[in-house]
mmCIF file of C-alpha atoms in Angstrom:
data_model
loop_
_atom_site.group_PDB
_atom_site.id
_atom_site.type_symbol
_atom_site.label_atom_id
_atom_site.label_comp_id
_atom_site.label_asym_id
_atom_site.label_seq_id
_atom_site.Cartn_x
_atom_site.Cartn_y
_atom_site.Cartn_z
ATOM 1 C CA MET T 1 68.216 -17.066 7.902
ATOM 2 C CA ALA T 2 68.480 -20.415 6.524
ATOM 3 C CA ARG T 3 66.795 -23.470 7.892
ATOM 4 C CA THR T 4 69.700 -25.917 7.001
ATOM 5 C CA ALA T 5 72.922 -24.910 5.768
ATOM 6 C CA LEU T 6 75.644 -27.377 4.083
ATOM 7 C CA ILE T 7 79.138 -26.197 5.083
ATOM 8 C CA THR T 8 82.483 -27.732 3.287
ATOM 9 C CA GLY T 9 85.654 -27.710 5.051
ATOM 10 C CA ALA T 10 83.665 -27.797 8.450
ATOM 11 C CA SER T 11 85.900 -29.680 10.782
ATOM 12 C CA SER T 12 88.302 -26.785 11.612
ATOM 13 C CA GLY T 13 88.790 -23.059 11.049
ATOM 14 C CA LEU T 14 86.335 -20.959 9.596
ATOM 15 C CA GLY T 15 84.376 -23.912 8.359
ATOM 16 C CA ALA T 16 83.686 -24.832 12.302
ATOM 17 C CA GLU T 17 83.243 -21.349 13.068
ATOM 18 C CA PHE T 18 80.252 -20.866 10.694
ATOM 19 C CA ALA T 19 78.885 -24.075 12.048
ATOM 20 C CA ARG T 20 78.864 -22.734 15.580
ATOM 21 C CA GLN T 21 77.326 -19.655 14.832
ATOM 22 C CA LEU T 22 74.685 -20.897 12.488
ATOM 23 C CA ALA T 23 73.852 -23.538 15.238
ATOM 24 C CA ALA T 24 73.456 -20.630 17.444
ATOM 25 C CA ARG T 25 70.607 -19.166 15.267
ATOM 26 C CA GLY T 26 68.863 -22.433 15.072
ATOM 27 C CA VAL T 27 70.263 -23.091 11.625
ATOM 28 C CA GLY T 28 70.383 -27.078 11.192
ATOM 29 C CA LEU T 29 73.683 -28.268 9.490
ATOM 30 C CA VAL T 30 75.145 -30.717 7.177
ATOM 31 C CA LEU T 31 79.154 -30.760 7.874
ATOM 32 C CA VAL T 32 81.386 -32.086 4.793
ATOM 33 C CA ALA T 33 84.957 -32.573 5.031
ATOM 34 C CA ARG T 34 87.326 -35.312 5.039
ATOM 35 C CA ASP T 35 88.371 -36.230 8.213
ATOM 36 C CA ARG T 36 85.634 -38.116 10.047
ATOM 37 C CA SER T 37 86.909 -37.874 13.990
ATOM 38 C CA ALA T 38 87.393 -33.991 13.350
ATOM 39 C CA LEU T 39 84.239 -33.711 11.677
ATOM 40 C CA GLU T 40 82.342 -35.704 14.405
ATOM 41 C CA ALA T 41 84.010 -33.470 17.003
ATOM 42 C CA VAL T 42 82.553 -30.168 15.448
ATOM 43 C CA ALA T 43 79.330 -31.841 15.506
ATOM 44 C CA ALA T 44 79.304 -33.001 18.868
ATOM 45 C CA GLU T 45 80.386 -29.665 20.002
ATOM 46 C CA VAL T 46 77.675 -27.761 18.004
ATOM 47 C CA ARG T 47 74.970 -30.467 19.295
ATOM 48 C CA GLY T 48 75.935 -30.082 22.854
ATOM 49 C CA ALA T 49 76.092 -26.510 23.087
ATOM 50 C CA ARG T 50 73.202 -25.495 20.755
ATOM 51 C CA GLY T 51 71.132 -28.632 20.416
ATOM 52 C CA ALA T 52 71.196 -28.103 16.757
ATOM 53 C CA ALA T 53 70.301 -31.065 14.380
ATOM 54 C CA VAL T 54 73.460 -31.969 12.483
ATOM 55 C CA ASP T 55 74.286 -34.499 10.017
ATOM 56 C CA VAL T 56 77.852 -34.993 8.934
ATOM 57 C CA LEU T 57 78.808 -36.315 5.150
ATOM 58 C CA VAL T 58 82.609 -37.213 5.340
ATOM 59 C CA ALA T 59 83.704 -36.656 1.803
ATOM 60 C CA ASP T 60 87.095 -35.765 -0.255
ATOM 61 C CA LEU T 61 85.682 -33.366 -2.539
ATOM 62 C CA LEU T 62 88.560 -33.964 -5.184
ATOM 63 C CA ASP T 63 87.062 -37.477 -5.496
ATOM 64 C CA ARG T 64 84.535 -37.703 -8.042
ATOM 65 C CA GLU T 65 82.247 -40.216 -6.351
ATOM 66 C CA GLN T 66 82.336 -38.429 -3.005
ATOM 67 C CA ARG T 67 82.074 -35.335 -4.435
ATOM 68 C CA ASP T 68 78.422 -36.562 -6.299
ATOM 69 C CA ALA T 69 77.584 -37.464 -2.984
ATOM 70 C CA VAL T 70 77.629 -34.040 -1.534
ATOM 71 C CA VAL T 71 75.898 -32.590 -5.140
ATOM 72 C CA ALA T 72 73.131 -35.322 -4.678
ATOM 73 C CA ARG T 73 72.708 -34.130 -0.997
ATOM 74 C CA LEU T 74 72.677 -30.287 -2.275
ATOM 75 C CA ALA T 75 70.130 -31.145 -5.064
ATOM 76 C CA ASP T 76 67.323 -33.698 -3.053
ATOM 77 C CA PRO T 77 64.049 -31.784 -2.981
ATOM 78 C CA GLN T 78 63.049 -33.801 0.130
ATOM 79 C CA HIS T 79 65.851 -32.183 2.229
ATOM 80 C CA PRO T 80 66.276 -28.855 0.731
ATOM 81 C CA ILE T 81 69.465 -26.897 1.574
ATOM 82 C CA ASP T 82 68.588 -23.093 2.189
ATOM 83 C CA MET T 83 72.789 -22.044 2.598
ATOM 84 C CA LEU T 84 75.546 -23.260 1.124
ATOM 85 C CA VAL T 85 78.938 -22.633 2.739
ATOM 86 C CA ASN T 86 82.105 -23.345 0.270
ATOM 87 C CA ASN T 87 84.665 -22.869 2.691
ATOM 88 C CA ALA T 88 86.780 -25.938 1.809
ATOM 89 C CA GLY T 89 90.528 -24.864 0.548
ATOM 90 C CA TYR T 90 94.029 -24.609 1.097
ATOM 91 C CA GLY T 91 97.101 -22.867 0.335
ATOM 92 C CA LEU T 92 100.337 -23.714 -1.796
ATOM 93 C CA ASP T 93 103.749 -22.271 -1.735
ATOM 94 C CA LEU T 94 103.717 -18.949 -3.997
ATOM 95 C CA ALA T 95 106.864 -20.457 -5.963
ATOM 96 C CA PHE T 96 104.747 -21.438 -8.604
ATOM 97 C CA GLU T 97 107.677 -22.488 -10.868
ATOM 98 C CA THR T 98 108.776 -25.066 -8.332
ATOM 99 C CA ASN T 99 105.519 -26.605 -7.263
ATOM 100 C CA ASP T 100 104.172 -30.014 -8.566
ATOM 101 C CA ILE T 101 101.900 -29.149 -11.417
ATOM 102 C CA ASP T 102 99.366 -31.987 -10.411
ATOM 103 C CA ASP T 103 99.244 -30.218 -7.122
ATOM 104 C CA GLU T 104 98.298 -26.816 -8.698
ATOM 105 C CA ALA T 105 95.757 -28.738 -10.514
ATOM 106 C CA ARG T 106 94.103 -30.310 -7.496
ATOM 107 C CA HIS T 107 94.116 -26.577 -6.002
ATOM 108 C CA LEU T 108 92.559 -25.274 -8.714
ATOM 109 C CA ALA T 109 90.185 -27.867 -9.008
ATOM 110 C CA LEU T 110 89.020 -27.496 -5.155
ATOM 111 C CA HIS T 111 89.107 -23.979 -5.116
ATOM 112 C CA VAL T 112 87.132 -23.391 -8.627
ATOM 113 C CA GLU T 113 85.524 -26.397 -10.291
ATOM 114 C CA VAL T 114 84.129 -27.903 -6.516
ATOM 115 C CA PRO T 115 82.211 -24.563 -5.497
ATOM 116 C CA MET T 116 81.160 -24.266 -9.177
ATOM 117 C CA ARG T 117 79.688 -27.508 -9.231
ATOM 118 C CA LEU T 118 78.343 -27.418 -5.619
ATOM 119 C CA MET T 119 76.591 -24.203 -6.513
ATOM 120 C CA HIS T 120 75.416 -25.695 -9.834
ATOM 121 C CA ALA T 121 73.505 -28.301 -7.456
ATOM 122 C CA VAL T 122 71.787 -26.195 -5.126
ATOM 123 C CA LEU T 123 70.798 -23.336 -7.309
ATOM 124 C CA PRO T 124 67.669 -24.772 -9.001
ATOM 125 C CA GLY T 125 65.999 -25.696 -5.876
ATOM 126 C CA MET T 126 66.740 -22.338 -4.084
ATOM 127 C CA LEU T 127 65.460 -20.455 -7.529
ATOM 128 C CA GLU T 128 62.207 -22.680 -7.218
ATOM 129 C CA ARG T 129 61.520 -21.794 -3.847
ATOM 130 C CA GLY T 130 62.633 -18.306 -4.281
ATOM 131 C CA SER T 131 65.151 -17.782 -1.635
ATOM 132 C CA GLY T 132 68.609 -18.960 -0.539
ATOM 133 C CA ARG T 133 71.940 -17.950 0.530
ATOM 134 C CA ILE T 134 75.386 -18.811 -1.204
ATOM 135 C CA VAL T 135 78.668 -18.029 0.818
ATOM 136 C CA ASN T 136 81.893 -18.391 -0.844
ATOM 137 C CA VAL T 137 84.734 -18.105 1.480
ATOM 138 C CA ALA T 138 87.398 -16.439 -0.651
ATOM 139 C CA SER T 139 89.944 -13.982 0.455
ATOM 140 C CA VAL T 140 91.620 -10.494 0.193
ATOM 141 C CA ALA T 141 94.384 -12.443 -1.795
ATOM 142 C CA GLY T 142 91.704 -12.389 -4.593
ATOM 143 C CA PHE T 143 92.197 -8.509 -4.694
ATOM 144 C CA VAL T 144 95.927 -8.827 -5.365
ATOM 145 C CA PRO T 145 98.844 -10.539 -7.334
ATOM 146 C CA ARG T 146 99.724 -13.291 -5.286
ATOM 147 C CA GLY T 147 100.247 -16.438 -6.810
ATOM 148 C CA THR T 148 97.350 -19.080 -7.855
ATOM 149 C CA TYR T 149 96.152 -18.915 -4.521
ATOM 150 C CA GLY T 150 95.139 -15.311 -5.441
ATOM 151 C CA ALA T 151 93.721 -16.316 -9.016
ATOM 152 C CA VAL T 152 91.617 -18.906 -7.592
ATOM 153 C CA LYS T 153 89.913 -16.599 -5.107
ATOM 154 C CA GLY T 154 89.840 -13.914 -7.473
ATOM 155 C CA TRP T 155 87.589 -16.221 -9.730
ATOM 156 C CA LEU T 156 85.420 -17.070 -6.385
ATOM 157 C CA ILE T 157 84.918 -13.167 -5.999
ATOM 158 C CA GLN T 158 83.947 -12.430 -9.536
ATOM 159 C CA PHE T 159 81.725 -15.490 -10.111
ATOM 160 C CA SER T 160 79.888 -14.591 -6.665
ATOM 161 C CA ARG T 161 79.697 -10.928 -7.591
ATOM 162 C CA TRP T 162 77.887 -12.321 -10.838
ATOM 163 C CA ALA T 163 75.663 -14.896 -9.331
ATOM 164 C CA ASN T 164 74.363 -12.193 -6.691
ATOM 165 C CA ALA T 165 73.596 -9.612 -9.241
ATOM 166 C CA ARG T 166 72.216 -12.369 -11.499
ATOM 167 C CA TYR T 167 69.892 -14.230 -8.909
ATOM 168 C CA ARG T 168 69.030 -11.894 -5.951
ATOM 169 C CA ARG T 169 65.862 -10.626 -7.926
ATOM 170 C CA ARG T 170 64.739 -14.268 -7.682
ATOM 171 C CA GLY T 171 65.451 -14.349 -3.694
ATOM 172 C CA VAL T 172 69.144 -16.051 -3.920
ATOM 173 C CA THR T 173 71.911 -14.238 -2.991
ATOM 174 C CA ALA T 174 75.762 -15.178 -3.508
ATOM 175 C CA THR T 175 78.604 -13.599 -1.308
ATOM 176 C CA ALA T 176 82.016 -13.747 -1.347
ATOM 177 C CA VAL T 177 83.957 -13.479 2.016
ATOM 178 C CA CYS T 178 87.235 -11.921 1.961
ATOM 179 C CA PRO T 179 89.316 -12.273 5.055
ATOM 180 C CA GLY T 180 92.869 -11.463 5.429
ATOM 181 C CA PHE T 181 94.956 -13.426 7.921
ATOM 182 C CA VAL T 182 92.922 -15.242 10.401
ATOM 183 C CA HIS T 183 94.291 -17.445 13.476
ATOM 184 C CA THR T 184 93.247 -20.880 12.006
ATOM 185 C CA ASN T 185 95.152 -24.040 11.245
ATOM 186 C CA PHE T 186 95.768 -23.132 7.792
ATOM 187 C CA HIS T 187 99.128 -21.960 8.055
ATOM 188 C CA GLU T 188 99.932 -25.159 10.067
ATOM 189 C CA ARG T 189 98.990 -27.463 6.768
ATOM 190 C CA LEU T 190 101.189 -25.182 4.929
ATOM 191 C CA GLY T 191 104.338 -26.333 7.453
ATOM 192 C CA LEU T 192 104.558 -23.178 8.968
ATOM 193 C CA PRO T 193 103.836 -22.974 13.007
ATOM 194 C CA PRO T 194 102.364 -20.331 14.815
ATOM 195 C CA GLY T 195 104.639 -17.276 14.955
ATOM 196 C CA GLU T 196 106.761 -18.498 11.461
ATOM 197 C CA GLU T 197 104.032 -17.179 9.160
ATOM 198 C CA GLY T 198 105.690 -14.046 8.411
ATOM 199 C CA VAL T 199 102.499 -12.045 9.345
ATOM 200 C CA PRO T 200 102.806 -8.596 11.341
ATOM 201 C CA ASN T 201 101.073 -8.932 14.523
ATOM 202 C CA GLY T 202 98.645 -5.921 13.658
ATOM 203 C CA MET T 203 97.031 -8.061 10.627
ATOM 204 C CA TRP T 204 95.853 -11.360 12.052
ATOM 205 C CA LEU T 205 91.924 -11.586 12.219
ATOM 206 C CA GLU T 206 90.053 -13.806 14.751
ATOM 207 C CA ALA T 207 87.824 -16.278 13.426
ATOM 208 C CA PRO T 208 84.504 -15.380 15.377
ATOM 209 C CA ALA T 209 84.728 -11.991 14.562
ATOM 210 C CA VAL T 210 85.379 -12.847 10.923
ATOM 211 C CA VAL T 211 82.215 -14.876 10.631
ATOM 212 C CA SER T 212 79.906 -12.761 12.593
ATOM 213 C CA GLU T 213 80.611 -9.812 10.197
ATOM 214 C CA ALA T 214 80.231 -12.088 7.113
ATOM 215 C CA LEU T 215 76.939 -13.105 8.171
ATOM 216 C CA ARG T 216 75.763 -9.865 8.878
ATOM 217 C CA ASP T 217 76.670 -9.400 5.550
ATOM 218 C CA VAL T 218 75.003 -12.191 3.788
ATOM 219 C CA ALA T 219 72.188 -11.225 5.433
ATOM 220 C CA ARG T 220 72.075 -8.098 3.532
ATOM 221 C CA GLY T 221 72.767 -9.642 0.273
ATOM 222 C CA ARG T 222 76.033 -7.859 -0.152
ATOM 223 C CA SER T 223 78.228 -9.304 -2.946
ATOM 224 C CA VAL T 224 81.270 -9.036 -1.290
ATOM 225 C CA SER T 225 82.111 -8.997 2.186
ATOM 226 C CA ILE T 226 85.537 -8.065 3.558
ATOM 227 C CA PRO T 227 85.226 -8.556 7.298
ATOM 228 C CA SER T 228 87.911 -6.093 8.703
ATOM 229 C CA ALA T 229 88.267 -2.026 8.061
ATOM 230 C CA ARG T 230 91.910 -2.668 7.820
ATOM 231 C CA TYR T 231 91.492 -5.175 5.110
ATOM 232 C CA ARG T 232 89.140 -3.041 3.441
ATOM 233 C CA ALA T 233 91.512 0.045 3.454
ATOM 234 C CA LEU T 234 94.301 -2.150 1.933
ATOM 235 C CA VAL T 235 92.362 -3.612 -0.655
ATOM 236 C CA ALA T 236 91.340 0.035 -1.809
ATOM 237 C CA LEU T 237 94.442 1.071 -1.758
ATOM 238 C CA SER T 238 96.211 -1.921 -3.921
ATOM 239 C CA ARG T 239 93.863 -0.722 -6.614
ATOM 240 C CA VAL T 240 95.909 2.398 -7.169
ATOM 241 C CA LEU T 241 99.057 1.054 -6.398
ATOM 242 C CA PRO T 242 101.379 -0.510 -9.145
ATOM 243 C CA ASP T 243 101.079 -4.389 -9.234
ATOM 244 C CA ALA T 244 104.666 -5.060 -8.779
ATOM 245 C CA LEU T 245 104.498 -3.092 -5.205
ATOM 246 C CA VAL T 246 101.275 -4.731 -4.506
ATOM 247 C CA MET T 247 102.906 -8.055 -5.072
ATOM 248 C CA ARG T 248 105.908 -7.354 -2.905
ATOM 249 C CA ALA T 249 103.497 -6.581 0.232
ATOM 250 C CA ALA T 250 101.362 -9.284 -0.567
ATOM 251 C CA GLU T 251 104.189 -11.767 -0.362
ATOM 252 C CA ARG T 252 105.394 -10.842 2.765
ATOM 253 C CA GLY T 253 103.183 -13.647 5.044
ATOM 254 C CA ARG T 254 102.423 -16.982 4.058
#
């Protein structure tokens, strides 16, 4: 396992859970998010519970100057990053035709351009050292027709598969983690209170289980991790069903 991990979107949800579980394994952390108070709360939690070494880097990854500070930290040869967890992200309404196009462009940048730039920054050092882990938090939405969110996650999955095949023989692996619906604050940020997401109870996953299984797959060097047998079955089924049918099923929940 890595000695130091940088996690984006670390102030809540899966990002915070990655921080907890990596700290429990003795990994030092660099936590990145926009909300300083929420980020400091996570940092204090993992320091107190695990005694982990934690640095906080407050940055809006859609702001070029602030993103460049994260890029510089990833590329710093004096303080190498052994694991990058690209987790920052959010969702938009599925009605692309009525969404603000600038919102869509920012959404695309955060889910595609930002992880691409961060991977590009961290890879040279990892390759020089002959070891490293890149974890890209994608979604099962990346396997099905589900608006621009599914499209950006699909890019992340395919790029992770390519990067894993390309760099694994040089000691660096890339894993796309593809959960389904997870109990976090993701839907609340879409304006959907708990219980109003339109998701059947049996489709919810819990963040600790998702991250635990994801980290097992990362340690095995797998290019894609789908942390749930039920979602693995659904993804397999989606590959043989008509797109229109899969789309209707995928749009049942937000």
